[in-house]
Short mmCIF file of C-alpha atoms and ligand atoms in Angstrom, two decimals:
data_model
loop_
_atom_site.label_atom_id
_atom_site.label_comp_id
_atom_site.label_asym_id
_atom_site.label_seq_id
_atom_site.Cartn_x
_atom_site.Cartn_y
_atom_site.Cartn_z
CA UNK G 1163 12.58 17.64 -19.99
CA UNK G 1164 9.92 19.25 -17.93
CA UNK G 1165 8.40 16.62 -15.55
CA UNK G 1166 11.44 14.25 -15.54
CA UNK G 1167 14.22 14.90 -12.83
CA UNK G 1168 17.43 15.88 -13.99
CA UNK G 1169 19.27 13.65 -11.45
CA UNK G 1170 18.32 10.27 -9.99
CA UNK G 1171 16.67 10.09 -6.74
CA UNK G 1172 14.09 12.70 -5.32
CA UNK G 1173 14.70 16.23 -6.23
CA UNK G 1174 15.34 18.39 -3.25
CA UNK G 1175 13.43 21.65 -2.31
CA UNK G 1176 16.64 23.54 -3.08
CA UNK G 1177 17.08 21.90 -6.43
CA UNK G 1178 13.41 22.38 -7.27
CA UNK G 1179 13.54 26.22 -6.45
CA UNK G 1180 16.75 26.55 -8.25
CA UNK G 1181 15.29 25.13 -11.41
CA UNK G 1182 11.84 26.68 -11.31
CA UNK G 1183 12.04 29.73 -8.75
CA UNK G 1184 9.33 30.37 -6.16
CA UNK G 1185 5.70 29.20 -6.26
CA UNK G 1186 3.89 32.09 -8.18
CA UNK G 1187 1.01 34.02 -6.60
CA UNK G 1188 -1.46 34.77 -9.08
CA UNK G 1189 -4.88 35.47 -8.14
CA UNK G 1190 -7.37 32.41 -8.20
CA UNK G 1191 -9.45 33.67 -11.22
CA UNK G 1192 -6.27 34.48 -13.14
CA UNK G 1193 -4.81 31.00 -12.63
CA UNK G 1194 -7.92 29.32 -13.31
CA UNK G 1195 -8.21 31.39 -16.65
CA UNK G 1196 -4.42 30.24 -17.36
CA UNK G 1197 -5.14 26.71 -16.94
CA UNK G 1198 -8.34 27.01 -19.22
CA UNK G 1199 -6.49 28.83 -21.87
CA UNK G 1200 -3.58 26.16 -21.59
CA UNK G 1201 -6.16 23.57 -22.89
CA UNK G 1202 -4.47 21.10 -20.13
CA UNK G 1203 -6.32 17.83 -20.03
CA UNK G 1204 -6.29 15.72 -16.95
CA UNK G 1205 -3.91 12.98 -17.07
CA UNK G 1206 -5.59 10.28 -14.83
CA UNK G 1207 -7.58 8.87 -17.98
CA UNK G 1208 -10.71 10.59 -18.46
CA UNK G 1209 -9.05 13.64 -19.97
CA UNK G 1210 -11.45 16.01 -18.90
CA UNK G 1211 -10.35 19.89 -18.94
CA UNK G 1212 -8.55 20.58 -15.58
CA UNK G 1213 -9.31 24.37 -15.58
CA UNK G 1214 -12.91 23.77 -15.98
CA UNK G 1215 -12.78 21.28 -13.05
CA UNK G 1216 -10.94 23.80 -10.79
CA UNK G 1217 -13.45 26.58 -11.61
CA UNK G 1218 -16.31 24.01 -10.85
CA UNK G 1219 -14.92 23.30 -7.41
CA UNK G 1220 -14.03 27.06 -6.92
CA UNK G 1221 -17.72 28.01 -7.51
CA UNK G 1222 -18.82 25.73 -5.00
CA UNK G 1223 -16.34 26.40 -2.37
CA UNK G 1224 -16.65 28.78 0.54
CA UNK G 1225 -13.33 28.15 1.87
CA UNK G 1226 -13.41 24.54 3.29
CA UNK G 1227 -12.71 22.67 -0.01
CA UNK G 1228 -10.61 19.78 -0.37
CA UNK G 1229 -7.68 18.82 -2.90
CA UNK G 1230 -7.12 15.11 -3.21
CA UNK G 1231 -3.99 14.82 -5.44
CA UNK G 1232 -4.66 11.30 -7.13
CA UNK G 1233 -1.57 9.29 -7.02
CA UNK G 1234 -3.17 5.73 -6.72
CA UNK G 1235 -2.01 4.52 -10.16
CA UNK G 1236 -3.69 0.98 -10.00
CA UNK G 1237 -3.06 0.67 -13.56
CA UNK G 1238 -0.68 -2.34 -14.16
CA UNK G 1239 1.35 -0.95 -17.23
CA UNK G 1240 1.64 2.55 -16.12
CA UNK G 1241 4.62 3.89 -13.91
CA UNK G 1242 4.42 7.35 -14.85
CA UNK G 1243 2.64 8.55 -11.41
CA UNK G 1244 4.99 6.80 -9.24
CA UNK G 1245 7.93 7.96 -11.06
CA UNK G 1246 6.78 11.65 -11.02
CA UNK G 1247 6.07 11.66 -7.32
CA UNK G 1248 9.23 9.81 -6.59
CA UNK G 1249 11.49 11.97 -8.66
CA UNK G 1250 9.73 15.52 -8.57
CA UNK G 1251 7.71 15.55 -5.14
CA UNK G 1252 8.10 19.20 -4.96
CA UNK G 1253 6.44 19.99 -8.30
CA UNK G 1254 3.52 17.83 -7.53
CA UNK G 1255 3.17 19.47 -3.99
CA UNK G 1256 3.46 22.88 -6.00
CA UNK G 1257 0.49 21.92 -8.19
CA UNK G 1258 -1.68 20.80 -5.19
CA UNK G 1259 -0.57 24.17 -3.32
CA UNK G 1260 -1.76 26.31 -6.23
CA UNK G 1261 -4.90 24.22 -6.75
CA UNK G 1262 -5.68 24.50 -3.00
CA UNK G 1263 -5.44 28.44 -3.29
CA UNK G 1264 -7.50 28.45 -6.51
CA UNK G 1265 -10.37 26.59 -5.17
CA UNK G 1266 -10.09 27.96 -1.57
CA UNK G 1267 -9.24 24.63 -0.03
CA UNK G 1268 -7.66 24.21 3.50
CA UNK G 1269 -7.07 20.61 3.10
CA UNK G 1270 -4.80 18.77 0.80
CA UNK G 1271 -4.67 14.85 0.65
CA UNK G 1272 -2.01 13.11 -1.51
CA UNK G 1273 -3.72 9.62 -2.31
CA UNK G 1274 -0.77 7.34 -3.15
CA UNK G 1275 -0.58 3.67 -3.68
CA UNK G 1276 0.66 1.83 -0.86
CA UNK G 1277 2.85 -0.25 -3.27
CA UNK G 1278 4.64 2.89 -4.53
CA UNK G 1279 7.32 2.97 -1.98
CA UNK G 1280 9.75 5.42 -3.49
CA UNK G 1281 6.58 7.67 -4.40
CA UNK G 1282 5.46 7.53 -0.71
CA UNK G 1283 9.07 8.22 0.87
CA UNK G 1284 9.72 11.06 -1.34
CA UNK G 1285 6.34 12.93 -0.73
CA UNK G 1286 6.82 12.33 3.11
CA UNK G 1287 10.21 13.96 3.10
CA UNK G 1288 9.05 16.76 0.77
CA UNK G 1289 5.95 17.39 2.79
CA UNK G 1290 8.07 17.83 5.76
CA UNK G 1291 10.29 20.37 4.02
CA UNK G 1292 7.30 22.29 2.99
CA UNK G 1293 5.55 22.42 6.23
CA UNK G 1294 5.62 26.27 6.39
CA UNK G 1295 3.83 26.59 2.98
CA UNK G 1296 1.44 23.74 4.01
CA UNK G 1297 0.55 24.90 7.63
CA UNK G 1298 -0.52 21.52 8.71
CA UNK G 1299 -3.11 21.25 5.98
CA UNK G 1300 -1.63 18.50 4.09
CA UNK G 1301 -1.28 14.71 4.46
CA UNK G 1302 -0.70 11.33 2.75
CA UNK G 1303 -3.41 8.75 2.36
CA UNK G 1304 -2.09 5.31 1.57
CA UNK G 1305 -4.29 3.88 -1.26
CA UNK G 1306 -5.00 0.27 -0.87
CA UNK G 1307 -3.83 -1.86 -3.89
CA UNK G 1308 -6.38 -2.51 -6.61
CA UNK G 1309 -7.28 -1.13 -9.97
CA UNK G 1310 -10.54 0.57 -8.88
CA UNK G 1311 -9.27 2.33 -5.69
CA UNK G 1312 -8.01 5.17 -7.92
CA UNK G 1313 -11.49 5.93 -9.11
CA UNK G 1314 -12.50 9.35 -7.82
CA UNK G 1315 -15.72 8.31 -5.90
CA UNK G 1316 -13.41 5.50 -4.48
CA UNK G 1317 -10.80 7.52 -3.30
CA UNK G 1318 -13.27 10.07 -1.62
CA UNK G 1319 -14.83 7.11 0.10
CA UNK G 1320 -11.61 5.65 1.35
CA UNK G 1321 -10.49 8.99 2.88
CA UNK G 1322 -13.90 9.25 4.41
CA UNK G 1323 -14.70 5.79 5.61
CA UNK G 1324 -11.59 3.65 4.81
CA UNK G 1325 -13.46 1.61 2.07
CA UNK G 1326 -11.86 2.25 -1.24
CA UNK G 1327 -15.00 1.25 -3.37
CA UNK G 1328 -16.82 3.54 -5.57
CA UNK G 1329 -20.13 5.12 -4.43
CA UNK G 1330 -23.15 6.08 -6.29
CA UNK G 1331 -23.13 9.34 -8.19
CA UNK G 1332 -24.46 11.95 -7.89
CA UNK G 1333 -23.25 13.67 -5.70
CA UNK G 1334 -19.93 13.93 -7.49
CA UNK G 1335 -16.88 14.67 -5.59
CA UNK G 1336 -16.74 18.23 -6.89
CA UNK G 1337 -19.96 18.71 -5.12
CA UNK G 1338 -19.82 16.68 -2.31
CA UNK G 1339 -16.56 14.65 -1.48
CA UNK G 1340 -14.25 14.61 1.43
CA UNK G 1341 -16.18 15.25 4.76
CA UNK G 1342 -19.10 16.27 2.49
CA UNK G 1343 -17.13 19.28 1.16
CA UNK G 1344 -16.27 20.24 -2.54
CA UNK G 1345 -13.48 18.38 -3.52
CA UNK G 1346 -11.03 18.44 -6.26
CA UNK G 1347 -9.95 15.00 -7.39
CA UNK G 1348 -6.76 15.62 -9.62
CA UNK G 1349 -4.17 13.14 -10.93
CA UNK G 1350 -0.76 14.24 -9.64
CA UNK G 1351 0.59 14.64 -13.34
CA UNK G 1352 -2.12 16.94 -14.01
CA UNK G 1353 -1.22 18.96 -10.80
CA UNK G 1354 2.32 18.98 -11.96
CA UNK G 1355 1.55 20.32 -15.20
CA UNK G 1356 -0.73 22.99 -13.85
CA UNK G 1357 2.27 24.10 -11.50
CA UNK G 1358 4.58 24.40 -14.73
CA UNK G 1359 1.53 26.33 -16.58
CA UNK G 1360 1.04 28.66 -13.60
CA UNK G 1361 4.87 29.69 -13.69
CA UNK G 1362 5.03 30.04 -17.44
CA UNK G 1363 1.68 30.93 -18.51
CA UNK G 1364 -0.51 29.27 -21.11
CA UNK G 1365 1.09 30.41 -24.12
CA UNK G 1366 4.18 28.20 -22.94
CA UNK G 1367 1.91 25.07 -22.88
CA UNK G 1368 0.00 26.12 -26.12
CA UNK G 1369 3.46 26.45 -27.89
CA UNK G 1370 4.44 22.86 -27.14
CA UNK G 1371 3.29 20.02 -29.43
CA UNK G 1372 3.42 18.98 -33.01
CA UNK G 1373 0.82 19.44 -35.68
CA UNK G 1374 -2.73 20.11 -34.21
CA UNK G 1375 -1.69 18.85 -30.85
CA UNK G 1376 -0.76 21.17 -27.92
CA UNK G 1377 1.20 20.49 -24.63
CA UNK G 1378 3.26 17.73 -23.41
CA UNK G 1379 2.90 14.82 -20.67
CA UNK G 1380 4.17 11.45 -19.58
CA UNK G 1381 3.75 8.00 -21.34
CA UNK G 1382 4.75 4.61 -19.90
CA UNK G 1383 6.36 2.37 -22.80
CA UNK G 1384 6.39 -1.17 -22.41
CA UNK G 1385 6.52 -4.54 -24.08
CA UNK G 1386 8.62 -5.42 -27.17
CA UNK G 1387 10.86 -2.26 -26.87
CA UNK G 1388 14.61 -2.29 -25.69
CA UNK G 1389 14.36 0.10 -22.97
CA UNK G 1390 10.78 0.21 -21.19
CA UNK G 1391 9.99 3.10 -18.89
CA UNK G 1392 8.57 6.54 -18.45
CA UNK G 1393 8.93 9.11 -21.16
CA UNK G 1394 8.06 12.68 -21.63
CA UNK G 1395 6.54 13.50 -25.15
CA UNK G 1396 5.23 16.52 -26.50
CA UNK G 1397 1.70 15.67 -27.76
CA UNK G 1398 1.40 15.04 -31.47
CA UNK G 1399 4.48 13.12 -31.76
CA UNK G 1400 3.97 9.67 -33.01
CA UNK G 1401 3.64 6.29 -31.66
CA UNK G 1402 6.80 5.63 -33.65
CA UNK G 1403 8.57 8.44 -31.77
CA UNK G 1404 7.55 6.80 -28.53
CA UNK G 1405 9.13 3.40 -29.73
CA UNK G 1406 12.19 5.26 -30.67
CA UNK G 1407 12.21 7.05 -27.25
CA UNK G 1408 12.17 3.62 -25.80
CA UNK G 1409 15.22 2.47 -27.42
CA UNK G 1410 13.15 1.13 -30.49
CA UNK G 1411 11.32 -2.09 -30.92
CA UNK G 1412 12.89 -5.22 -29.97
CA UNK G 1413 11.51 -7.37 -32.52
CA UNK G 1414 8.28 -7.94 -34.63
CA UNK G 1415 5.53 -6.11 -33.12
CA UNK G 1416 1.82 -7.30 -33.85
CA UNK G 1417 -0.30 -4.76 -31.84
CA UNK G 1418 -0.12 -1.87 -29.43
CA UNK G 1419 -2.18 -1.58 -26.59
CA UNK G 1420 -2.89 2.20 -25.98
CA UNK G 1421 -4.29 4.07 -22.87
CA UNK G 1422 -4.06 1.30 -20.42
CA UNK G 1423 -6.64 -1.59 -19.48
CA UNK G 1424 -9.24 1.22 -20.30
CA UNK G 1425 -7.85 2.02 -23.44
CA UNK G 1426 -7.73 -0.28 -26.40
CA UNK G 1427 -5.75 -2.29 -28.95
CA UNK G 1428 -4.66 -0.75 -32.20
CA UNK G 1429 -3.02 -2.35 -35.30
CA UNK G 1430 0.44 -1.49 -35.14
CA UNK G 1431 1.34 -1.49 -38.69
CA UNK G 1432 -1.67 1.22 -39.44
CA UNK G 1433 -0.61 3.26 -36.38
CA UNK G 1434 3.04 4.00 -36.43
CA UNK G 1435 2.36 7.51 -37.41
CA UNK G 1436 -0.56 8.01 -34.99
CA UNK G 1437 -0.27 11.42 -33.05
CA UNK G 1438 -0.04 10.68 -29.48
CA UNK G 1439 -2.65 13.14 -28.33
CA UNK G 1440 -6.14 12.92 -26.70
CA UNK G 1441 -8.05 14.89 -29.35
CA UNK G 1442 -6.36 12.96 -32.52
CA UNK G 1443 -6.71 9.71 -30.85
CA UNK G 1444 -10.46 10.09 -29.83
CA UNK G 1445 -11.26 11.19 -33.30
CA UNK G 1446 -9.83 7.73 -34.34
CA UNK G 1447 -11.74 5.90 -31.80
CA UNK G 1448 -8.66 5.58 -29.61
CA UNK G 1449 -7.77 6.97 -26.16
CA UNK G 1450 -4.57 8.39 -24.71
CA UNK G 1451 -5.86 7.49 -21.22
CA UNK G 1452 -3.16 7.60 -18.80
CA UNK G 1453 -0.53 7.36 -21.39
CA UNK G 1454 0.17 3.74 -21.66
CA UNK G 1455 1.95 2.47 -24.86
CA UNK G 1456 2.58 -1.39 -24.58
CA UNK G 1457 3.99 -3.28 -27.71
CA UNK G 1458 2.77 -6.64 -28.18
CA UNK G 1459 5.35 -8.90 -29.79
CA UNK G 1460 4.03 -10.37 -32.92
CA UNK G 1461 4.59 -14.01 -31.62
CA UNK G 1462 2.28 -13.31 -28.53
CA UNK G 1463 -1.36 -14.16 -29.02
CA UNK G 1464 -3.74 -11.45 -28.82
CA UNK G 1465 -6.74 -13.37 -27.90
CA UNK G 1466 -4.57 -14.82 -24.88
CA UNK G 1467 -3.31 -11.25 -23.83
CA UNK G 1468 -6.87 -10.03 -23.89
CA UNK G 1469 -8.17 -12.95 -21.98
CA UNK G 1470 -5.42 -12.39 -19.19
CA UNK G 1471 -6.33 -8.48 -19.13
CA UNK G 1472 -10.10 -9.43 -18.83
CA UNK G 1473 -9.55 -11.94 -16.08
CA UNK G 1474 -7.48 -9.35 -14.13
CA UNK G 1475 -10.10 -6.64 -14.59
CA UNK G 1476 -13.07 -8.87 -13.60
CA UNK G 1477 -10.93 -9.84 -10.66
CA UNK G 1478 -10.77 -6.06 -9.85
CA UNK G 1479 -14.38 -5.37 -9.79
CA UNK G 1480 -15.45 -3.90 -6.39
CA UNK G 1481 -18.31 -6.33 -6.31
CA UNK G 1482 -21.08 -3.94 -5.77
CA UNK G 1483 -23.13 -3.71 -9.01
CA UNK G 1484 -24.56 -6.62 -10.69
CA UNK G 1485 -23.69 -6.13 -14.16
CA UNK G 1486 -19.90 -5.54 -13.43
CA UNK G 1487 -19.69 -8.64 -10.92
CA UNK G 1488 -21.60 -11.07 -13.31
CA UNK G 1489 -21.07 -9.44 -16.63
CA UNK G 1490 -17.10 -9.04 -16.41
CA UNK G 1491 -16.72 -12.42 -14.68
CA UNK G 1492 -18.81 -14.16 -17.70
CA UNK G 1493 -16.70 -12.30 -20.12
CA UNK G 1494 -13.44 -13.23 -18.58
CA UNK G 1495 -14.60 -16.93 -18.37
CA UNK G 1496 -15.50 -17.00 -22.11
CA UNK G 1497 -12.49 -14.99 -23.16
CA UNK G 1498 -10.24 -17.37 -21.28
CA UNK G 1499 -12.04 -20.41 -22.80
CA UNK G 1500 -11.41 -18.59 -26.22
CA UNK G 1501 -7.61 -18.00 -25.09
CA UNK G 1502 -7.20 -21.70 -24.24
CA UNK G 1503 -8.84 -22.73 -27.66
CA UNK G 1504 -11.41 -24.53 -25.46
CA UNK G 1505 -14.39 -22.44 -26.13
CA UNK G 1506 -18.18 -23.22 -25.81
CA UNK G 1507 -19.99 -23.38 -29.00
CA UNK G 1508 -21.22 -19.71 -28.91
CA UNK G 1509 -18.49 -18.04 -26.70
CA UNK G 1510 -17.52 -15.76 -29.39
CA UNK G 1511 -20.93 -14.64 -30.05
CA UNK G 1512 -21.58 -14.21 -26.48
CA UNK G 1513 -18.71 -11.83 -25.45
CA UNK G 1514 -19.82 -9.66 -28.36
CA UNK G 1515 -23.30 -9.39 -27.00
CA UNK G 1516 -22.29 -8.94 -23.41
CA UNK G 1517 -19.74 -6.42 -24.23
CA UNK G 1518 -22.29 -4.37 -25.94
CA UNK G 1519 -24.49 -4.59 -22.74
CA UNK G 1520 -22.41 -3.23 -20.03
CA UNK G 1521 -21.39 0.39 -20.83
CA UNK G 1522 -23.08 2.80 -18.36
CA UNK G 1523 -24.39 0.00 -16.16
CA UNK G 1524 -21.98 0.12 -13.21
CA UNK G 1525 -21.94 2.95 -10.52
CA UNK G 1526 -18.43 3.58 -11.81
CA UNK G 1527 -16.87 3.22 -15.37
CA UNK G 1528 -14.85 0.10 -14.61
CA UNK G 1529 -17.14 -2.00 -16.67
CA UNK G 1530 -17.13 0.69 -19.51
CA UNK G 1531 -13.44 0.59 -19.75
CA UNK G 1532 -13.17 -3.32 -19.48
CA UNK G 1533 -15.56 -3.68 -22.54
CA UNK G 1534 -14.10 -1.02 -24.44
CA UNK G 1535 -10.72 -2.98 -24.41
CA UNK G 1536 -12.38 -6.09 -25.35
CA UNK G 1537 -14.39 -4.56 -28.34
CA UNK G 1538 -11.15 -3.07 -29.46
CA UNK G 1539 -9.66 -6.61 -29.29
CA UNK G 1540 -12.37 -8.13 -31.14
CA UNK G 1541 -11.76 -5.59 -33.81
CA UNK G 1542 -7.86 -5.83 -33.91
CA UNK G 1543 -7.62 -9.31 -33.42
CA UNK G 1544 -10.88 -10.37 -35.44
CA UNK G 1545 -8.93 -13.13 -37.41
CA UNK G 1546 -7.46 -14.55 -34.12
CA UNK G 1547 -10.68 -14.45 -32.12
CA UNK G 1548 -12.53 -16.37 -35.18
CA UNK G 1549 -9.46 -19.12 -35.32
CA UNK G 1550 -9.76 -19.62 -31.45
CA UNK G 1551 -13.55 -20.17 -31.71
CA UNK G 1552 -12.50 -23.04 -34.24
CA UNK G 1553 -9.69 -23.92 -31.61
CA UNK G 1554 -6.81 -23.03 -33.71
CA UNK G 1555 -4.27 -20.10 -32.95
CA UNK G 1556 -2.59 -18.03 -35.73
CA UNK G 1557 0.48 -17.15 -33.62
CA UNK G 1558 3.31 -19.35 -32.43
CA UNK G 1559 2.21 -18.65 -28.97
CA UNK G 1560 4.61 -17.11 -26.41
CA UNK G 1561 2.79 -16.50 -23.24
CA UNK G 1562 1.76 -12.83 -23.10
CA UNK G 1563 3.70 -10.65 -20.56
CA UNK G 1564 0.90 -7.95 -19.98
CA UNK G 1565 1.62 -7.39 -16.27
CA UNK G 1566 -1.33 -8.39 -14.09
CA UNK G 1567 -1.55 -8.77 -10.28
CA UNK T 991 -39.48 18.78 -17.95
CA UNK T 992 -38.22 15.49 -19.57
CA UNK T 993 -37.95 12.53 -17.19
CA UNK T 994 -35.47 9.86 -17.34
CA UNK T 995 -35.41 6.31 -15.35
CA UNK T 996 -32.34 6.04 -13.26
CA UNK T 997 -30.83 3.17 -11.30
CA UNK T 998 -28.60 2.95 -8.44
CA UNK T 999 -26.35 0.15 -9.57
CA UNK T 1000 -25.10 -0.55 -6.22
CA UNK T 1001 -28.38 -0.98 -4.51
CA UNK T 1002 -30.17 -2.94 -7.28
CA UNK T 1003 -30.04 -6.59 -6.45
CA UNK T 1004 -31.69 -7.91 -9.48
CA UNK T 1005 -35.27 -8.72 -8.26
CA UNK T 1006 -36.29 -8.08 -12.04
CA UNK T 1007 -39.78 -6.59 -10.61
CA UNK T 1008 -39.13 -3.46 -12.61
CA UNK T 1009 -38.75 -5.20 -15.83
CA UNK T 1010 -42.05 -6.99 -15.38
CA UNK T 1011 -43.99 -3.83 -14.65
CA UNK T 1012 -42.35 -1.96 -17.43
CA UNK T 1013 -41.37 -4.02 -20.11
CA UNK T 1014 -41.47 -1.20 -22.68
CA UNK T 1015 -38.37 0.41 -21.20
CA UNK T 1016 -36.70 -2.28 -18.89
CA UNK T 1017 -35.34 -5.64 -20.13
CA UNK T 1018 -33.15 -8.04 -18.11
CA UNK T 1019 -29.43 -9.07 -18.91
CA UNK T 1020 -28.45 -12.84 -18.55
CA UNK T 1021 -27.92 -12.30 -15.11
CA UNK T 1022 -31.32 -10.87 -14.17
CA UNK T 1023 -30.11 -7.24 -14.00
CA UNK T 1024 -32.29 -4.40 -15.58
CA UNK T 1025 -31.02 -2.79 -18.89
CA UNK T 1026 -32.97 0.56 -19.34
CA UNK T 1027 -33.55 1.84 -22.69
CA UNK T 1028 -31.90 5.10 -23.46
CA UNK T 1029 -33.59 8.32 -23.77
CA UNK T 1030 -36.09 10.32 -22.03
CA UNK T 1031 -39.48 8.91 -20.85
CA UNK T 1032 -42.55 9.08 -23.04
CA UNK T 1033 -45.37 10.81 -21.56
CA UNK T 1034 -47.50 7.71 -21.93
CA UNK T 1035 -45.29 5.66 -19.79
CA UNK T 1036 -44.79 8.19 -17.04
CA UNK T 1037 -47.64 6.27 -15.03
CA UNK T 1038 -45.90 2.77 -15.47
CA UNK T 1039 -42.59 3.98 -14.65
CA UNK T 1040 -43.94 5.41 -11.30
CA UNK T 1041 -45.28 2.04 -10.55
CA UNK T 1042 -42.00 0.45 -11.29
CA UNK T 1043 -40.17 2.77 -9.16
CA UNK T 1044 -42.54 2.17 -6.42
CA UNK T 1045 -42.46 -1.62 -6.60
CA UNK T 1046 -38.59 -1.71 -6.35
CA UNK T 1047 -37.97 -3.40 -2.99
CA UNK T 1048 -34.73 -1.84 -2.52
CA UNK T 1049 -35.44 1.66 -3.66
CA UNK T 1050 -33.06 1.43 -6.40
CA UNK T 1051 -34.86 2.83 -8.96
CA UNK T 1052 -36.02 6.51 -9.48
CA UNK T 1053 -37.31 9.15 -11.73
CA UNK T 1054 -34.94 11.94 -12.26
CA UNK T 1055 -35.62 15.14 -14.27
CA UNK T 1056 -32.97 15.64 -17.00
CA UNK T 1057 -30.38 18.28 -15.61
CA UNK T 1058 -27.78 19.58 -17.83
CA UNK T 1059 -24.60 17.53 -17.53
CA UNK T 1060 -21.63 19.97 -16.10
CA UNK T 1061 -19.13 17.31 -15.53
CA UNK T 1062 -18.43 13.96 -16.97
CA UNK T 1063 -15.67 11.44 -16.28
C1 FMN P 1122 -11.84 2.11 -12.35
C2 FMN P 1122 -11.09 3.36 -12.42
C3 FMN P 1122 -9.71 3.42 -11.88
C4 FMN P 1122 -9.06 4.84 -11.98
N1 FMN P 1122 -7.84 4.87 -11.30
C5 FMN P 1122 -7.17 6.18 -11.32
C6 FMN P 1122 -5.88 6.27 -10.87
O1 FMN P 1122 -5.30 5.30 -10.35
N2 FMN P 1122 -5.08 7.44 -10.94
C7 FMN P 1122 -5.83 8.63 -11.44
O2 FMN P 1122 -5.40 9.61 -11.42
N3 FMN P 1122 -7.05 8.43 -11.82
C8 FMN P 1122 -7.71 7.07 -11.72
N4 FMN P 1122 -9.12 7.03 -12.47
C9 FMN P 1122 -9.68 8.25 -12.79
C10 FMN P 1122 -10.18 9.11 -11.74
O3 FMN P 1122 -11.55 8.82 -11.21
C11 FMN P 1122 -10.36 10.76 -11.93
O4 FMN P 1122 -11.04 11.00 -13.11
C12 FMN P 1122 -9.05 11.24 -12.04
O5 FMN P 1122 -8.31 11.03 -10.84
C13 FMN P 1122 -9.13 12.78 -12.30
O6 FMN P 1122 -8.02 13.40 -12.39
P1 FMN P 1122 -7.46 13.99 -13.71
O7 FMN P 1122 -8.80 14.87 -14.29
O8 FMN P 1122 -6.35 14.81 -13.53
O9 FMN P 1122 -7.28 13.09 -14.89
C14 FMN P 1122 -9.80 5.95 -12.45
C15 FMN P 1122 -11.26 5.77 -12.94
C16 FMN P 1122 -11.61 4.48 -12.80
C17 FMN P 1122 -13.08 4.43 -13.66
S1 SF4 P 1123 -19.27 -0.82 -11.32
FE1 SF4 P 1123 -18.00 -2.43 -10.68
S2 SF4 P 1123 -16.14 -1.54 -9.88
FE2 SF4 P 1123 -17.44 0.15 -10.24
S3 SF4 P 1123 -18.74 0.34 -8.34
FE3 SF4 P 1123 -19.67 -1.13 -9.38
S4 SF4 P 1123 -19.00 -3.40 -8.95
FE4 SF4 P 1123 -17.44 -1.56 -8.14
S1 SF4 P 1124 -37.01 -4.04 -9.08
FE1 SF4 P 1124 -35.27 -2.62 -8.21
S2 SF4 P 1124 -33.86 -4.41 -7.57
FE2 SF4 P 1124 -35.09 -5.39 -8.88
S3 SF4 P 1124 -34.06 -5.28 -10.67
FE3 SF4 P 1124 -35.39 -3.41 -10.62
S4 SF4 P 1124 -34.10 -1.97 -9.91
FE4 SF4 P 1124 -33.20 -3.74 -9.35
#
């Protein structure tokens, strides 16, 4: 176990140092090269190569860059970031410190969801213990609740102006972010993994994984399993392995939601052997995203579960861009009517058309993620959607437990 | 250099004027917000596109030259 604490509660600085030794002092160029060679991908959802992002910020920095460690974790089915921050705050801080050195930043902001109380407390205490390393250049910013506040331009906007709504790009944060300075926005798990790679080298990370896949990361397993929670997996281990690591499935499973509300549904019978790995999943039209794995019980109606998620996502629009505000609301309304088996005559047709029209039409990717989820649902639950349009349901509907705020 | 039509989605408030002036490239969705045809602007439409850009009452539309994408999220 590399990311999971060895004992309950927050790991102390002494325990952290005993486990991993001191913070390495590689020169910036070498550290970035290690990260690039490791193949580490961002763990916040988009899966962008971490080393390449550090390089982009380092190239623009003349000493005053900013590191924004993203621990907003607004995704309702994800727990991995808060669990990591609460249990291994010093590892996250190590990653942020290394990033700050590599990109020549003099300011680190830990952007942590306000509702993640244990994570907030652990980081606050850990930052106090590290005051010598940090020399006053680090602080916590409490992210407001909401799905979109973790989006990178929203995070920057919040730190700059107290408003956690996305802004128009360009400029992207790595060009002009906090205080107008080049800003590295990096998920907290990505930073923790970078801190491990800095100590052990890229070959260590490349040596982990099964099959074609390389590396390890955290996933959050929930739904119809016996022991839901955060698990560490070597990439390339299968969906079946993830279920087993969560105590096995607790009953018949109909489908699985992969990657979070920005990911998609998959047919579980076809995918037990699916390698959990960003590249392999992308090749199959799926996404590892932020590592959410949610098993939907067979008795739960996929249309209803999807309607709940779409309603939630529509409610989370930052209400700035017409296509997102009106499009997601209309989709949520029609999907709800379908879920309740009281659709208008052409609801199914309309959600198909609308979901094809929203991608790339918001300032941020909120609508893109939402319609990707709906499209996957219309594929995996095609028979159910068709039945619901005819006012029938194919499952003995037990209300969906997909958690929404 | 090839140009594309770009739209500031936060600014755009769905006046729909642009679609009237450039129906070849811009259509409107069910709520009156523009859908721009993908790809670069054909040279024959550049003049029309400029007119649409100038007509947008909230300055949401612009012509941008294609720059290589260095980072995507
Ligand atoms: C609507 C939306 C919400 C997001 N929420 C989060 C979040 O809570 N935490 C996070 O790390 N990234 C989130 N992201 C992704 C960030 O924009 C960004 O890509 C990420 O923090 C970069 O870190 P990474 O490359 O290490 O993944 C979100 C993106 C979108 C479009
Ligand atoms: S696309 Fe939606 S969530 Fe993103 S900035 Fe626009 S209104 Fe806000
Ligand atoms: S004219 Fe401007 S505000 Fe009106 S729809 Fe076109 S871009 Fe939007």
